[in-house]
Short mmCIF file of C-alpha atoms in Angstrom, two decimals:
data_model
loop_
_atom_site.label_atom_id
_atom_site.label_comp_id
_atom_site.label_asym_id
_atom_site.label_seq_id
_atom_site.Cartn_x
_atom_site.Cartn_y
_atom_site.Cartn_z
CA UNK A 1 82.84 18.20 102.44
CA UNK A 2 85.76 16.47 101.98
CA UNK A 3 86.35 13.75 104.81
CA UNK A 4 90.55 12.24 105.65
CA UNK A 5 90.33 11.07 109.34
CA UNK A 6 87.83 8.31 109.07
CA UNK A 7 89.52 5.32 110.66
CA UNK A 8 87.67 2.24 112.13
CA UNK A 9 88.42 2.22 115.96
CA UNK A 10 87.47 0.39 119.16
CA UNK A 11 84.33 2.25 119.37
CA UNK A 12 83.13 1.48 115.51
CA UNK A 13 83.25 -2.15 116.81
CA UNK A 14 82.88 -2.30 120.49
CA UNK A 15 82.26 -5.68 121.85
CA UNK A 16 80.59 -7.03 119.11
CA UNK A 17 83.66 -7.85 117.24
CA UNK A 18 86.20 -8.58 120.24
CA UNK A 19 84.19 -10.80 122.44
CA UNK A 20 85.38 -12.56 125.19
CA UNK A 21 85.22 -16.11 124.29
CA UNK A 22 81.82 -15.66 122.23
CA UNK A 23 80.93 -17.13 118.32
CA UNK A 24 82.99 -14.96 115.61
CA UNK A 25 79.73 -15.40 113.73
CA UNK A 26 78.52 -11.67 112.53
CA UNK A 27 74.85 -11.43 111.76
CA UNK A 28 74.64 -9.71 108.40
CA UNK A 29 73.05 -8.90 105.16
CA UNK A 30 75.14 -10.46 101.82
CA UNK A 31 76.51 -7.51 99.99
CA UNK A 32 74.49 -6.32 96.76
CA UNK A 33 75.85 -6.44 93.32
CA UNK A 34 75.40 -3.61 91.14
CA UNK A 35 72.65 -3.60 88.72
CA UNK A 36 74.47 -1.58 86.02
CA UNK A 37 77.39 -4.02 86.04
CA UNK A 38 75.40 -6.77 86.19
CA UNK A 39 73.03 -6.37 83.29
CA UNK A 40 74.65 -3.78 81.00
CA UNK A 41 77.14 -4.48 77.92
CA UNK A 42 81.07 -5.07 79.32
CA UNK A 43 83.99 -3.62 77.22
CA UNK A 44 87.12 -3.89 78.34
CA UNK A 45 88.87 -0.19 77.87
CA UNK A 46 92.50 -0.29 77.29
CA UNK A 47 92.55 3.45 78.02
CA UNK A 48 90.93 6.05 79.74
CA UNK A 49 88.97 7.36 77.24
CA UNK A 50 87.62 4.94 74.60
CA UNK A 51 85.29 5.86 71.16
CA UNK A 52 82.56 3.45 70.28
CA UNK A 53 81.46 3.48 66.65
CA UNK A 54 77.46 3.93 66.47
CA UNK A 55 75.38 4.18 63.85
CA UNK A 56 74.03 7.57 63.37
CA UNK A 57 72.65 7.25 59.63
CA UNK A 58 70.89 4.78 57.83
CA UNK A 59 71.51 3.99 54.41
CA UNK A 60 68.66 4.31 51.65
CA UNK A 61 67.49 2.10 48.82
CA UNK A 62 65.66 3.15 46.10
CA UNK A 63 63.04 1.82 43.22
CA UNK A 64 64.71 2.07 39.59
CA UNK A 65 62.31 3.33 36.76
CA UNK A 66 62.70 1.05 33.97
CA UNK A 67 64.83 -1.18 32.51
CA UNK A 68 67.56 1.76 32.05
CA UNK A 69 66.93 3.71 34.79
CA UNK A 70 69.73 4.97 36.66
CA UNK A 71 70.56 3.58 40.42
CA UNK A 72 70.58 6.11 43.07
CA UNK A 73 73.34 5.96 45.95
CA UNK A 74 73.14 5.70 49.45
CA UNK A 75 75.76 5.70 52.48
CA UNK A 76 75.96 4.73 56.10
CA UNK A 77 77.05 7.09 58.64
CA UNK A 78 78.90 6.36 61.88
CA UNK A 79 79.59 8.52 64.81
CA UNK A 80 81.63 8.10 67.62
CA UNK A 81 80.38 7.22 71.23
CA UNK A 82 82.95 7.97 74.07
CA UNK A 83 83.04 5.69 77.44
CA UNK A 84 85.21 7.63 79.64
CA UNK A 85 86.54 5.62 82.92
CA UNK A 86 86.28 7.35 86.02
CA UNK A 87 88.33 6.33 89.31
CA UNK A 88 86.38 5.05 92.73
CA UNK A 89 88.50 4.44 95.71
CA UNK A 90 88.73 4.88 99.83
CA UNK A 91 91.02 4.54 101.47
CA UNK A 92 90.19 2.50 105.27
CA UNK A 93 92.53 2.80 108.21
CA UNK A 94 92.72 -0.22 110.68
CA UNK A 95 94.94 -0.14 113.89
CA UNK A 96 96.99 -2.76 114.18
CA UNK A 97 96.14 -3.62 117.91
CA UNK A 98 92.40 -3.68 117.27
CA UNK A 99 93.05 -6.18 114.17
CA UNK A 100 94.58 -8.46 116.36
CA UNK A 101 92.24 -8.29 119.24
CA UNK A 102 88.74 -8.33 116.64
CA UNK A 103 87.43 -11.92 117.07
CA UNK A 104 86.55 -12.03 113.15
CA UNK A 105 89.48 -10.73 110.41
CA UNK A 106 88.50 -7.27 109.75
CA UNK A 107 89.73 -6.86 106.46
CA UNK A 108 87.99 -9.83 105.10
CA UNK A 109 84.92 -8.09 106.57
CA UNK A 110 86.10 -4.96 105.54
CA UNK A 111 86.39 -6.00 101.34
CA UNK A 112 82.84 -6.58 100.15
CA UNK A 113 81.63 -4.04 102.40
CA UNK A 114 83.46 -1.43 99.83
CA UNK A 115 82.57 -3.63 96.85
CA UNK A 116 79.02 -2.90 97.91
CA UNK A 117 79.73 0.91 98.31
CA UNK A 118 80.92 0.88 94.78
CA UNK A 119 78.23 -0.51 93.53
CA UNK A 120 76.07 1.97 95.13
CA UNK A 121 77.64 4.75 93.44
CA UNK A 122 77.53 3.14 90.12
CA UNK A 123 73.97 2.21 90.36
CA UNK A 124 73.30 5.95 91.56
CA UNK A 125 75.17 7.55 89.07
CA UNK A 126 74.15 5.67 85.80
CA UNK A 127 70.12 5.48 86.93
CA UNK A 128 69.62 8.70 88.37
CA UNK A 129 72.50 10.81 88.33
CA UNK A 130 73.63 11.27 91.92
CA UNK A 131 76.91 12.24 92.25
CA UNK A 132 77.55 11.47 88.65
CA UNK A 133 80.72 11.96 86.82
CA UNK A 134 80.96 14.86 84.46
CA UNK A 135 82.49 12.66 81.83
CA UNK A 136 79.31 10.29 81.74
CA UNK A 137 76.15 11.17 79.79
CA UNK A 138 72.85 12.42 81.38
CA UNK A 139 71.47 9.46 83.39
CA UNK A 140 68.88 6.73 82.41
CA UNK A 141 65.74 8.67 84.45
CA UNK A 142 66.40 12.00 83.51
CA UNK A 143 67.58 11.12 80.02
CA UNK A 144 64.32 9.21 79.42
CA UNK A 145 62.25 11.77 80.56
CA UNK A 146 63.26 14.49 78.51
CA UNK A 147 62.70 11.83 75.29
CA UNK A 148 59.16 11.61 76.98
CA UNK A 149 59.66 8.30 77.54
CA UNK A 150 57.52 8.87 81.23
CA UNK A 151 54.02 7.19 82.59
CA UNK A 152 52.98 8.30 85.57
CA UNK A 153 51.66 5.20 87.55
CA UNK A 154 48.01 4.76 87.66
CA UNK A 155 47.61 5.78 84.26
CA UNK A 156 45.82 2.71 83.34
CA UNK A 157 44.04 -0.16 85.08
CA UNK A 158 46.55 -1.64 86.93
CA UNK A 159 50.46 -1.30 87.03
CA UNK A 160 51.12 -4.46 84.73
CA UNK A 161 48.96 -2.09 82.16
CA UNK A 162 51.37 0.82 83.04
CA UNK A 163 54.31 -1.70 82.32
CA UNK A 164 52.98 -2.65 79.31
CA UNK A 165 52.67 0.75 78.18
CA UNK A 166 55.86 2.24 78.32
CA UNK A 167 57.74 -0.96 77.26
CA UNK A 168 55.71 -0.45 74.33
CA UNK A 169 56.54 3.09 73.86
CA UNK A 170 60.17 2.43 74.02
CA UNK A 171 59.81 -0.32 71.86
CA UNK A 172 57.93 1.26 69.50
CA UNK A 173 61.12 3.96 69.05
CA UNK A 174 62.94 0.83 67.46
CA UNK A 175 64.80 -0.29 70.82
CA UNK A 176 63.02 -3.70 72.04
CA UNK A 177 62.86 -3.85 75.69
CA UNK A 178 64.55 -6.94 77.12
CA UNK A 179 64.73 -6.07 80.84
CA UNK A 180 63.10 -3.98 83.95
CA UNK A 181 64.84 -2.48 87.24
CA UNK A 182 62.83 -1.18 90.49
CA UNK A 183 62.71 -0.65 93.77
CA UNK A 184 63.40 -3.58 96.23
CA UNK A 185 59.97 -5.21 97.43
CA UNK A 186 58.37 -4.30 93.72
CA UNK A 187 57.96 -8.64 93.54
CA UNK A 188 55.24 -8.54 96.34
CA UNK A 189 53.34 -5.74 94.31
CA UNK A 190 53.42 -7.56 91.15
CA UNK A 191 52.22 -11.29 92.27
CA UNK A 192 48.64 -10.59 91.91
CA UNK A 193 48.43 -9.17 89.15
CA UNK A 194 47.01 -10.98 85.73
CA UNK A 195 46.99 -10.00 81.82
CA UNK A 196 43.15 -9.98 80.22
CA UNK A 197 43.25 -14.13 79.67
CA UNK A 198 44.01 -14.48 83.65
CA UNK A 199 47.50 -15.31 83.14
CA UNK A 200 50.28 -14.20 86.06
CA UNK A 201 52.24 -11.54 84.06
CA UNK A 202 55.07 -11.82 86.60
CA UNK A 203 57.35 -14.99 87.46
CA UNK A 204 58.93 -14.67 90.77
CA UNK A 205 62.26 -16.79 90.53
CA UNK A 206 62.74 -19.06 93.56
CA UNK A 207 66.46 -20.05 92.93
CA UNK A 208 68.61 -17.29 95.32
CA UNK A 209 70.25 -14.56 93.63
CA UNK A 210 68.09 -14.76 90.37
CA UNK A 211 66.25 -11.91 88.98
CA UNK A 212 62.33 -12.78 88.27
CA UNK A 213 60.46 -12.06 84.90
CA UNK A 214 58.14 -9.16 84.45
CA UNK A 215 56.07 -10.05 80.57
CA UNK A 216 58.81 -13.04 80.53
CA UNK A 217 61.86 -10.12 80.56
CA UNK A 218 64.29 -9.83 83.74
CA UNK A 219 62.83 -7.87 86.79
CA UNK A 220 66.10 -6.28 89.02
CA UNK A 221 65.52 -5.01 92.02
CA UNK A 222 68.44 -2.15 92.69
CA UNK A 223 69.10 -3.32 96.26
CA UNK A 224 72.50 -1.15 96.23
CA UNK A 225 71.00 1.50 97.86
CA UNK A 226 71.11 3.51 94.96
CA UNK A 227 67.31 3.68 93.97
CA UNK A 228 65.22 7.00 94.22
CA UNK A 229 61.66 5.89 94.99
CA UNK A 230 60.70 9.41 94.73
CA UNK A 231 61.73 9.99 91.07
CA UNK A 232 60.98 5.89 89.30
CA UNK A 233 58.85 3.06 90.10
CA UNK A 234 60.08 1.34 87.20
CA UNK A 235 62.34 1.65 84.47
CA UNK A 236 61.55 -0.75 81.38
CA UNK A 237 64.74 -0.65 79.26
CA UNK A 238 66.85 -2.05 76.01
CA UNK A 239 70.06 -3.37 78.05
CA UNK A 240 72.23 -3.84 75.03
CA UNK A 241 72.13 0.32 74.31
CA UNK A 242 73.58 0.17 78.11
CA UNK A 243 77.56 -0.05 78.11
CA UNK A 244 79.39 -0.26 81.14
CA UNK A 245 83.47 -0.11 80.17
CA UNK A 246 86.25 -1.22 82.59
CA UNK A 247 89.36 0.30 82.56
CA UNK A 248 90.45 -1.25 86.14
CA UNK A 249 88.54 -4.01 88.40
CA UNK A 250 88.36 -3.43 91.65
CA UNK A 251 91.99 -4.03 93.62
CA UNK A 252 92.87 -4.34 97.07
CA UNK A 253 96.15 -2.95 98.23
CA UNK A 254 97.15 -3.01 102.23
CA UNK A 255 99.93 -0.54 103.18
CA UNK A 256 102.06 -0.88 106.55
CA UNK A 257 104.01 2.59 105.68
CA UNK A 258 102.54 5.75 104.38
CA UNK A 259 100.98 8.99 105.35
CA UNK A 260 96.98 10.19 104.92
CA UNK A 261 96.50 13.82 104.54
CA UNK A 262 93.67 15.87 104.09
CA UNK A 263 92.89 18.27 101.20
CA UNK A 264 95.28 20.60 102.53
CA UNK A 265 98.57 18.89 103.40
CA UNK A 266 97.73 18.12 106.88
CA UNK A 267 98.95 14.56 107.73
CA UNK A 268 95.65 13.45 109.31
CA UNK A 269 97.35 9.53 110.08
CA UNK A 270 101.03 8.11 109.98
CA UNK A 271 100.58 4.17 109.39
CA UNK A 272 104.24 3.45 110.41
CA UNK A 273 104.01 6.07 113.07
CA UNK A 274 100.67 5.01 114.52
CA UNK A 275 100.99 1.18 114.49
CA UNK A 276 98.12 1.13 111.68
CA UNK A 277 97.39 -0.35 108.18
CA UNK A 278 95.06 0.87 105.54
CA UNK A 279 93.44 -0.86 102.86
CA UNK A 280 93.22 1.16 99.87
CA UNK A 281 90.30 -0.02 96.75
CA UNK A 282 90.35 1.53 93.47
CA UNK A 283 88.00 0.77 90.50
CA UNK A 284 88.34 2.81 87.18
CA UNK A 285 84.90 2.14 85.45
CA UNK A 286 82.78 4.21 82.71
CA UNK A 287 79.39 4.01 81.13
CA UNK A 288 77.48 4.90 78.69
CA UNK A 289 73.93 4.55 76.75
CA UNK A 290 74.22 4.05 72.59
CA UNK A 291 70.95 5.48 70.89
CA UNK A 292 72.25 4.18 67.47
CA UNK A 293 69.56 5.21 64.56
CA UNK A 294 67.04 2.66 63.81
CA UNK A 295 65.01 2.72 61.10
CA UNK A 296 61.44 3.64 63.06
CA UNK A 297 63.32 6.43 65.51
CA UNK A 298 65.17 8.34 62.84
CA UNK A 299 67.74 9.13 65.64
CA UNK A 300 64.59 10.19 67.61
CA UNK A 301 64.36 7.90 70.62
CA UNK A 302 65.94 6.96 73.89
CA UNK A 303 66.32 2.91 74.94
CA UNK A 304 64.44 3.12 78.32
CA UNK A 305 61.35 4.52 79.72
CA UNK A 306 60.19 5.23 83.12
CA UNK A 307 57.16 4.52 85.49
CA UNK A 308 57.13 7.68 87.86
CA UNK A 309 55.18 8.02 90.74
CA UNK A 310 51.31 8.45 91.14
CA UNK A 311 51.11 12.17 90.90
CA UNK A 312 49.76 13.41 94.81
CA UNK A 313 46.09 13.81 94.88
CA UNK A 314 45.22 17.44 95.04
CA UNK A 315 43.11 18.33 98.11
CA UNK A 316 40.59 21.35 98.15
CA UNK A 317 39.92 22.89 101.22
#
């Protein structure tokens, strides 16, 4: 359902944020960057809609019989891979008289608060298709598992045997996996575990804000929000087939005059009217995933594979 009359008011912040004579210190989490935007390809999109050229057909080369024999020809085929850019935004509506009496500045509070909420949708979208744009291709989970790039977990001896199964499936379809994404917490799961000479197969990475190494590749933990425990433990992946395309950063635009309606017409707030400002954030971002013919696929394969959940043991009564 659509929603217009969200505005932050005394009661969203209570005390906690207009103390009486207390530390303006607020006790948070840092916000989390999106894994997608992170990791994937950047293009810059000077439109809305832009085509990227992929290979779709491999060229030939043949043996000649002889010393006369004739050469046979060949070609190369391209076909063209649209990135569409889609719009994010909110609007957020802050009185004026609760600005001024919060003990912290709300809309530097405010900012990477909706920075994070865009990345959540991103991450969402592109991984497992929540809430994703029509525009955008089938997501990374469900796209991979109707390749049949899937392994349920348990399927082998341990999960780093799991891992290395599927990265070798997808790898094996001529797209080389160079990175992994999960759950958060995944790190703890992995420590123990060791490849047949006793070797750690996992490297957790003590510098802050650094993704670890799963089989010496990058481990990210989607810590957006935006993971689906239910449907991926892990999804082993070729990042360079993963294009994200930017039409428009993110902007941040405070207005002291204007109206807020609903879907209907109804003016739901008047700024000027009110004694109010609103900060309004737009991104325009699309993405995409390029399964460019390779010579073992034949046009076949899909550049990521998944780890799904231990199936649920079946109980007799």
């Amino acid at each position: 359902m659509a929603n217009y009359n969200d505005i932050i008011g005394r009661p969203d912040v209570a005390d906690a944020l207009i103390p009486d004579g207390v530390a303006t210190e607020i006790i948070k989490e840092a916000p989390k960057n999106s894994a997608i935007l992170t990791n994937a390809k950047r293009s810059r999109l000077s439109t809305k809609k832009t085509k990227q050229p992929v290979l779709s057909t491999l060229p030939e080369a043949y043996w000649v019989d002889g010393d006369t024999g004739m050469k046979q020809t060949s070609k190369a085929v391209w076909k063209n891979l649209n990135i569409v850019a889609e719009e994010l935004a909110v609007i957020v509506p802050i009185p004026d008289a609760l600005a001024d009496d919060a003990g912290i500045n709300l809309w530097e509070e405010v900012k990477p608060l909706i920075a994070e909420a865009i990345a959540y949708k991103i991450d969402a979208a592109a991984i497992f298709g929540v809430d994703k744009p029509d525009s955008w291709p089938a997501a990374i989970v469900p796209a991979a598992t109707k390749a049949g790039n899937t392994l349920a977990q348990g399927t082998n001896d341990d999960l780093g045997a799991d891992v290395a199964a599927i990265a070798g499936k997808v790898s094996a379809q001529g797209y080389p996996v160079n990175g992994f994404l999960s759950a958060p917490g995944l790190n703890w799961e992995l420590i123990g575990l060791r490849d047949e000479q006793g070797r750690p197969i996992y490297s957790p990475n003590m510098a802050v804000g650094q993704p670890s190494a799963l089989y010496g590749f990058p481990l990210n933990e989607v810590e957006t929000g935006g993971w689906d425990p239910d449907k991926a433990k892990i999804v082993a992946l070729d990042w360079s087939k993963q294009v994200v395309g930017i039409r428009q950063d993110i902007t941040y635009d405070i207005f002291r005059e204007g109206v807020i309606t609903d879907d209907a017409g109804k003016v739901i707030i008047n700024l000027m009217q009110q004694d109010m400002k609103a900060l309004r954030v737009v991104m325009r971002v699309g993405w995409t995933t390029a399964t460019p013919t390779t010579r073992i696929s034949k046009g076949k394969g899909y550049p990521a594979g998944v780890i799904t959940p231990p199936a649920e043991p079946t109980t007799t009564s």
